[in-house]
Steps between C-alpha positions, in 0.01 A plus 500: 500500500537367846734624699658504890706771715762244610768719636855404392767759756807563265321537199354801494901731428406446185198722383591782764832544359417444164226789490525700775667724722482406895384756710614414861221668681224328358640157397190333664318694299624436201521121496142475616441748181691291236428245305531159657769330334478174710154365334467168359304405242356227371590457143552219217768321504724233435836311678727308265780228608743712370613912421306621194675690279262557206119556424292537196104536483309315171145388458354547882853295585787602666844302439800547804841399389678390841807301575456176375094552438238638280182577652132588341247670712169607409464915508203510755661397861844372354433133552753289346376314228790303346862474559819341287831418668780668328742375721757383684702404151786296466794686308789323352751619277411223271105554488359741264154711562182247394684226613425271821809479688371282802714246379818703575437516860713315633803586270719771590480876384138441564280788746149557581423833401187750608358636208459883496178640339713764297233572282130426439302641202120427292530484105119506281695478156530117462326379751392641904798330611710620853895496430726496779852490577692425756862484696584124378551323139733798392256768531230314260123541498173273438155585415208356645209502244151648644203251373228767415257313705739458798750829541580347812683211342846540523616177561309252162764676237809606569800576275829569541665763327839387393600398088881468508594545131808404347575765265491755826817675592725389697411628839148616384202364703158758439354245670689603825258793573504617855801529753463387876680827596182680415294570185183674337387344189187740298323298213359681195325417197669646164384460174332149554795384746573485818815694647671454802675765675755406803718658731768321737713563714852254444804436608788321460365168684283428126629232309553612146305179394192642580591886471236745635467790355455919690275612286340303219167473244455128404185377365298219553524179229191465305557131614484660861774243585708798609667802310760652259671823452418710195907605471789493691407847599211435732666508819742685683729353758684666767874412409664202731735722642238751608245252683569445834607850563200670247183299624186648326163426743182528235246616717241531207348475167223632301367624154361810435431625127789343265716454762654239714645628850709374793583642832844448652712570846837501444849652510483884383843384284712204459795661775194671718375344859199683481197369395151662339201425267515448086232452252583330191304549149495335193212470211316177540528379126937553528565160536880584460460749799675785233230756670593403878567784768552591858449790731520537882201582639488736856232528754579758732367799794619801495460706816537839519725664721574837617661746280300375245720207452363121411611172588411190263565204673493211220340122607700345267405129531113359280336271718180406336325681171139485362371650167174630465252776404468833709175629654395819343619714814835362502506524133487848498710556764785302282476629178278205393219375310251217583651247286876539577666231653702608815741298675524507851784373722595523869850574596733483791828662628721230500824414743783694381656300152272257570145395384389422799206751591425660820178578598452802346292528194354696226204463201526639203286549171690452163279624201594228238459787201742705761742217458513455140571886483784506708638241310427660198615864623872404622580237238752730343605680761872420649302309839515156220776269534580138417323177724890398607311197730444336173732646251774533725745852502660462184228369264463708170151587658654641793836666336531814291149536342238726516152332638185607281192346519129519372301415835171662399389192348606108437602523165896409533766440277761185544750705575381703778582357869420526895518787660542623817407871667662629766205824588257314794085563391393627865179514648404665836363231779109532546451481819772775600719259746187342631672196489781584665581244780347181301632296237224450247516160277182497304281736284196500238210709462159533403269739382163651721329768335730768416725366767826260460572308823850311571480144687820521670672247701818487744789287617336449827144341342294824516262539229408866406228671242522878478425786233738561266544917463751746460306802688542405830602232715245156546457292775436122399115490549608082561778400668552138705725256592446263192808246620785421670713484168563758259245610196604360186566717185249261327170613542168468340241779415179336369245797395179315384262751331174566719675269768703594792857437413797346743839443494707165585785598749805229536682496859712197495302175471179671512282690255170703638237708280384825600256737372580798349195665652674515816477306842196688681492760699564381854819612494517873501475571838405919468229682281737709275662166463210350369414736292809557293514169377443438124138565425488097323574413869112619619615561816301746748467611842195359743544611818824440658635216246567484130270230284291475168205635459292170532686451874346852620161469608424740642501710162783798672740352217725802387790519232507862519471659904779425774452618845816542680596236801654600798688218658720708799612806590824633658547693774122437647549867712676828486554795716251756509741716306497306209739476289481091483584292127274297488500191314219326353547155403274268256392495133301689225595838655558632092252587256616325162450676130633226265652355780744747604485590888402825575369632832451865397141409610567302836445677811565344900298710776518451894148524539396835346870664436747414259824323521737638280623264198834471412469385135888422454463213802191387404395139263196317439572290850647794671383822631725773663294817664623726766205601772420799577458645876192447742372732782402184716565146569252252270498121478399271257520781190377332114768492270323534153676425209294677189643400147204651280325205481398406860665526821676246778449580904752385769411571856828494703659846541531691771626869587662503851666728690913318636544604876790409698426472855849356635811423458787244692743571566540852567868519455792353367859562398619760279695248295111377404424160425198437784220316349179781565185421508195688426174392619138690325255430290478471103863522474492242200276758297635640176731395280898643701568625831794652585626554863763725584682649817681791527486511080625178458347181433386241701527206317191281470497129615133399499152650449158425667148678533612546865891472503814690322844372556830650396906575604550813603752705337823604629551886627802705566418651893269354787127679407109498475387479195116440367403234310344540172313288276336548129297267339427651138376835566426472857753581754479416887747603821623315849605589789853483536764307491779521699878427345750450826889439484595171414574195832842478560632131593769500784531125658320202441445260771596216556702458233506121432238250589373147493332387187135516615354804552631796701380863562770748386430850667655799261624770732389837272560865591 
C-alpha cells in the first residue's frame, strides 16, 4: 500500500485527544512518538455526480444508490462499470408511478424532483434482480433484472413496481413503500415468498392517497408488479395527531434467528423533550405484527468517583449499527459463543431535548440472545405499558388492562397486541470514554484470528480500525483522514475465505475500499507502537522505523524487543548538591506484559550512579528521577535509560557548581522594588532558584547561565542584609545589600516648559 507523510496542521486534535493524555513537558516528544494521523493513502475508489446514500455488494459487483443515479463498479479498483439515471422526475398531482409525465411539463402543479436512493436491496428468489426505491413516484420501487451472463446490466430490463388495484382500500397504496423523510427497508425470504419489512418516518405533509406506513411487513406479488398486505394488521402508523411532534428516525434493520428488528431515536414519551435509543421486535412470520415490541436501549460510562460513588453518563442518541459475529476473545469477555449474533451500535450525547449529537460518543456490544432475554424477563413485570404513539391514551389497549405476553417465542394469538417497556437494556461503552471528544457515525467489524476489530468512522471523514476488547483500553492500530465529509452508516464488510477482505466506506459522493489487513506500517512512529498493533497487522521494528518483514533487509526485524529512545532531557545541569528532577523525555521508556506499562524494571543512571525514579510521575514518554549529589564538577555525563531489554545513552548533562561573583546595584530603598542583578556562572542549572534578602523574597524576572534578575523586597528599617540564593539543594550567599531611607521630593524645577524636550532637575534631600 503506497503511502506519503503529507502533513495537514489542524488535523492532528483529533487522535491526541481522543487517546491520550498530554503531558506538557514532553509534547515534542510525544507527537514525534505517535502515530501519524496525517498519512494519505492511496486506495480504490470511486466519485459519483451525486451524494450516495446506499450500497450493496453481489456477484464481484457493487451497486451505489445516489441522488438521481445508480452506479455498478467492478469489486477490484471500483471502476464504474454501468450507470442508470433515476432522475430528475417530473411529479404532478395527476401522474401516477410507471407513468411518463414529460408531457405535463408545461402544465401547472408540475416540479422536477431529485430522486432520493431511500433504499437499495439484491433478491436470488425469482430472479438476481436489484430493487430500488427512491424519494419520487410516491415512495415506489423498480427492479432491474441481472442477465446471468451480464450482472452488470442494469439498464436492458427494468420494471416498475406499481399495480394499482381497484378493490384496494380507500387510502391503501402497499405499493407506496419508502418515505423521503427517511427509511430502512430489510427483505426476507419466508416460506417460498418474499417479505418486505419497512420503517418510515411520516408526518402530516403525506397525502392520504398514497399513505405510508411506520412500521409495516408487505410482501412482494408473485407477479413482482409490486405488493399486497396479508391483513389490515400489517402495519402500524403513528396516529395524525402525534406526527409532527412524535417523529420516529429508523436508524436500522436486521434479522437474527426468527426475528425481525428495528432500531429507533425518538422521544422517551409522547409529552417528553428528551430523546434516546429503542429496539423494536417482532417474529418474522407475524404478518399481523400481533408479536411486535419495543425497548429502549442505553449505552453508557460509568466513572467512579470518590466515596465509592459512580456516575453513568447515558449517550442516548444511535448513530450507526452493524450485526455480526464476535471473535473468540471478545466472546468470552461478553458472555458469548462463536455463533451469536451481536449487534453493535455507536452512540452520542445529544443537545439537550434534542437529537442533535455532540461530539461525544460511545460503542457498545448488544448480545442478540441478551436481548431476547430481557425482553423475555420483564414482560410481566409493571415496566410494560401501552404504545400510546399508535393507539393513542385512551385506546382499550392502553386503558384499564393488564399487559401479558408470551415473548419467548413467535407463536401469537389474534388477540394479543404491541407492547411497549419502559426498563432501558444497558450496556457499558467499550472503549471506556475513549471516544469522548468525537462524534462517531459509522461502525462494522470483522473477525482476525481470535480477534474482532471495529472499522469506525467520524463526522469529520476520519476512518478508524481498532481491537474490539473489554480488558483494557485500544488504540486504533489505523486511523486517517479518509474525507472531508462524514462516514456513512452504510458500510460494506466483504470477508472472502483465503482472501484478504475490505470494506467499502461512503463519505458523501465518494466510496473507497480498504483492506481489512490494515494500511502498513509506516505510520507508527515508536517501537512499542509498532509492536502493539494487532499481530494480522505483521508489523515489526528494523532499526529506527516500523515496516514488514520483507522491507527489513538487513534481517534485525523484531516483534518482540524495544529499546528505549531518548529524545531530550530537562534541566541539562544541576548543582553539585543534587537534589535536581530530572526529566527525561522520549518513548519506549516501559517494559510491556500484555501491553500494560510497567517500569518496575526501567532504570536512568548519570553515568555510573543512579537517578532516583519517581514512579507516580513517570509514562512510557516520560521519565521523572531526582539526582543525586557529586563531589566535583563533570561535563558531558551519559544518561542511560535501561528498560530490561536494552538501554538508550544521552550525552548532555552536566554537574556544575552556581557562583555569584557580583551584584548591581548595591543598594536600594527600603520600600524595595529595585530591579537586582546577579552576575555568575551556571545560574540557569537545576530545576528552581530562589533568592531572598533579609528572609524575604526577591522576586525573579529573568534567568541566564550568566545573569539573575529580580525586585527586591520591601523592609521595615534602613539595613545590610546578605543575599541568598538556592537552587534545589544547593544554597549560595552575597555580599550585601544595602536598604537606605527612601528620596524625599521637595521642588521640581522649572515647573512648566515648552513642548520639546527640557531637563527637569529634582531638588532631593
Amino acid at each position: 500500500m503506497k503511502a506519503s507523510a503529507v502533513i495537514a496542521p489542524g488535523i492532528l486534535v483529533l487522535l491526541f485527544t481522543l487517546v491520550h493524555k498530554s503531558y506538557g513537558e514532553c509534547k515534542e516528544a510525544l507527537v514525534k512518538s505517535e502515530m501519524n494521523v496525517n498519512m494519505k493513502y492511496q486506495l480504490p475508489n470511486f466519485t459519483a455526480e451525486t451524494p450516495i446514500q446506499n450500497v450493496v455488494l453481489h456477484k464481484h459487483h457493487i451497486y451505489l444508490g445516489a441522488v438521481n443515479y445508480i452506479y455498478v463498479l467492478n469489486d477490484k479498483d471500483l471502476q464504474k462499470v454501468a450507470e442508470y439515471k433515476t432522475g430528475p422526475v417530473l411529479e404532478h398531482p395527476d401522474c401516477f408511478p410507471c407513468q411518463d409525465c414529460s408531457h405535463r411539463a408545461n402544465l401547472s402543479g408540475g416540479i422536477w424532483e431529485d430522486n432520493i436512493n431511500m433504499a437499495l436491496v439484491i433478491d436470488t428468489y425469482y430472479d438476481d434482480q436489484l430493487i430500488s426505491c427512491g424519494s419520487v413516484h410516491r415512495g415506489t420501487c423498480q427492479r432491474h433484472v441481472l442477465p446471468p451472463s451480464n450482472t452488470a446490466d442494469i439498464q436492458s430490463e427494468v420494471h416498475c413496481m406499481y399495480s394499482p388495484q381497484a378493490d384496494e382500500e380507500p387510502g391503501q397504496c402497499p405499493d407506496c413503500v419508502v418515505s423521503a423523510l427517511g427509511t430502512k427497508v430489510l427483505i426476507s425470504e419466508k416460506d417460498r415468498f418474499i417479505n418486505f419489512f419497512v420503517g418510515n418516518t411520516i408526518n402530516s405533509s403525506y397525502h392520504p392517497d398514497h399513505l405510508l406506513h411506520s412500521i409495516s411487513v408487505r410482501r412482494l406479488k408473485e407477479t413482482q408488479d409490486g405488493f399486497k398486505f396479508l391483513t389490515d394488521q400489517s402495519y402500524i402508523d403513528v396516529l395524525p395527531e402525534f406526527r409532527d411532534s412524535y417523529p420516529i428516525k429508523y436508524v436500522h434493520a436486521f434479522e437474527s434467528n426468527h426475528f425481525i428488528y428495528f432500531l429507533t431515536v425518538q422521544r422517551e414519551t409522547l409529552d417528553a423533550q428528551t430523546f434516546h435509543t429503542r429496539i423494536i421486535r417482532f417474529c418474522s412470520v407475524d404478518s399481523g405484527l400481533h408479536s411486535y415490541m419495543e425497548m429502549p436501549l442505553e449505552c453508557i460510562l460509568t466513572e467512579k468517583r470518590r466515596k465509592r460513588s459512580t456516575r453513568e453518563e447515558v449517550f442516548n442518541i444511535l448513530q450507526a449499527a452493524y450485526v455480526s459475529k464476535p471473535g473468540a476473545h471478545l466472546a468470552k469477555q461478553i458472555g458469548a459463543n462463536l455463533n451469536d449474533d451481536i449487534l453493535y451500535g455507536v452512540f452520542a450525547r445529544s443537545k439537550p431535548d434534542s437529537t442533535e449529537p455532540m461530539n461525544r460518543s460511545a460503542v457498545c456490544a448488544f448480545p442478540i440472545k441478551y436481548v431476547n432475554e430481557f425482553f423475555n424477563k420483564i414482560v410481566n413485570k409493571n415496566n410494560v405499558r401501552c404504545l400510546q404513539h399508535f393507539y393513542g391514551p385512551n385506546h382499550e389497549h392502553c386503558f384499564n388492562r393488564t399487559l401479558l405476553r408470551n415473548s419467548s417465542g413467535c407463536e401469537v394469538r389474534s388477540d394479543e397486541y404491541r407492547t411497549e417497556f419502559t426498563t432501558a437494556l444497558q450496556r457499558v461503552d467499550l472503549f471506556m470514554g475513549q471516544f469522548n471528544q468525537v462524534l462517531l457515525t459509522s461502525i462494522s467489524t470483522f473477525i482476525k484470528g481470535d480477534l474482532t476489530i471495529a472499522n469506525l468512522g467520524t463526522s469529520e471523514g476520519r476512518f478508524m480500525q481498532v481491537v474490539v476488547s473489554r480488558s483494557g483500553s485500544s488504540t486504533p492500530h489505523v486511523n486517517f483522514r479518509l474525507d472531508s465529509h462524514p462516514v456513512s452508516p452504510e458500510a460494506i464488510v466483504e470477508h472472502p475465505l483465503n482472501q484478504n477482505g475490505y470494506t467499502l466506506v461512503v463519505t458523501g459522493k465518494k466510496i473507497t475500499k480498504i483492506p481489512l489487513n490494515g494500511l502498513g506500517c509506516e505510520h507508527f512512529q515508536s517501537c512499542s507502537q509498532c509492536l502493539s498493533a494487532p499481530p494480522f497487522v505483521q508489523c515489526g521494528w528494523c532499526h529506527d522505523k516500523c515496516v514488514l518483514l520483507e522491507e527489513c533487509p538487513t534481517g534485525t526485524w523484531t516483534q518482540e524487543i524495544c529499546l528505549p529512545t531518548i529524545y531530550e532531557v530537562s534541566p541539562t545541569s544541576a548543582p553539585l548538591e543534587g537534589g535536581t528532577m530530572l526529566t527525561v523525555c522520549g518513548w519506549d521508556f516501559g517494559f510491556r506484559r500484555n501491553n500494560k506499562f510497567d517500569l518496575k524494571k526501567t532504570k536512568v543512571l548519570l553515568g555510573n550512579d543512579s537517578c532516583t525514579l519517581t514512579l507516580s510521575e513517570s509514562t512510557t514518554n516520560m521519565l521523572k528521577c531526582t539526582v543525586g549529589p557529586a563531589v566535583n564538577e563533570h561535563f558531558n555525563i551519559s544518561i542511560i535509560i535501561a528498560n530490561g531489554r536494552g538501554t538508550a545513552q544521552y550525552s548532555a548533562f552536566s554537574y556544575v557548581d552556581p557562583i555569584i561573583t557580583s551584584i548591581s546595584p548595591s543598594y536600594g530603598p527600603k520600600t524595595g522594588g529595585t530591579l537586582l542583578t546577579l552576575t555568575g556562572k551556571y545560574l540557569n542549572s537545576g530545576n528552581s532558584r530562589h533568592i531572598s534578602i533579609g528572609g524575604k523574597t526577591c522576586t525573579l524576572k529573568s534567568v541566564s547561565d550568566s545573569i539573575l534578575e529580580c525586585y527586591t523586597p520591601a523592609q521595615t528599617t534602613p539595613t545590610e542584609f546578605p543575599i541568598k540564593l538556592k537552587i534545589d539543594l544547593a544554597n549560595r550567599e552575597m555580599n550585601s545589600f544595602s536598604y537606605q531611607e527612601d528620596p524625599i521630593v521637595y521642588a521640581i524645577h522649572p515647573t512648566k516648559s515648552f513642548i520639546r524636550h527640557v531637563d527637569i532637575a529634582l531638588i532631593q534631600r
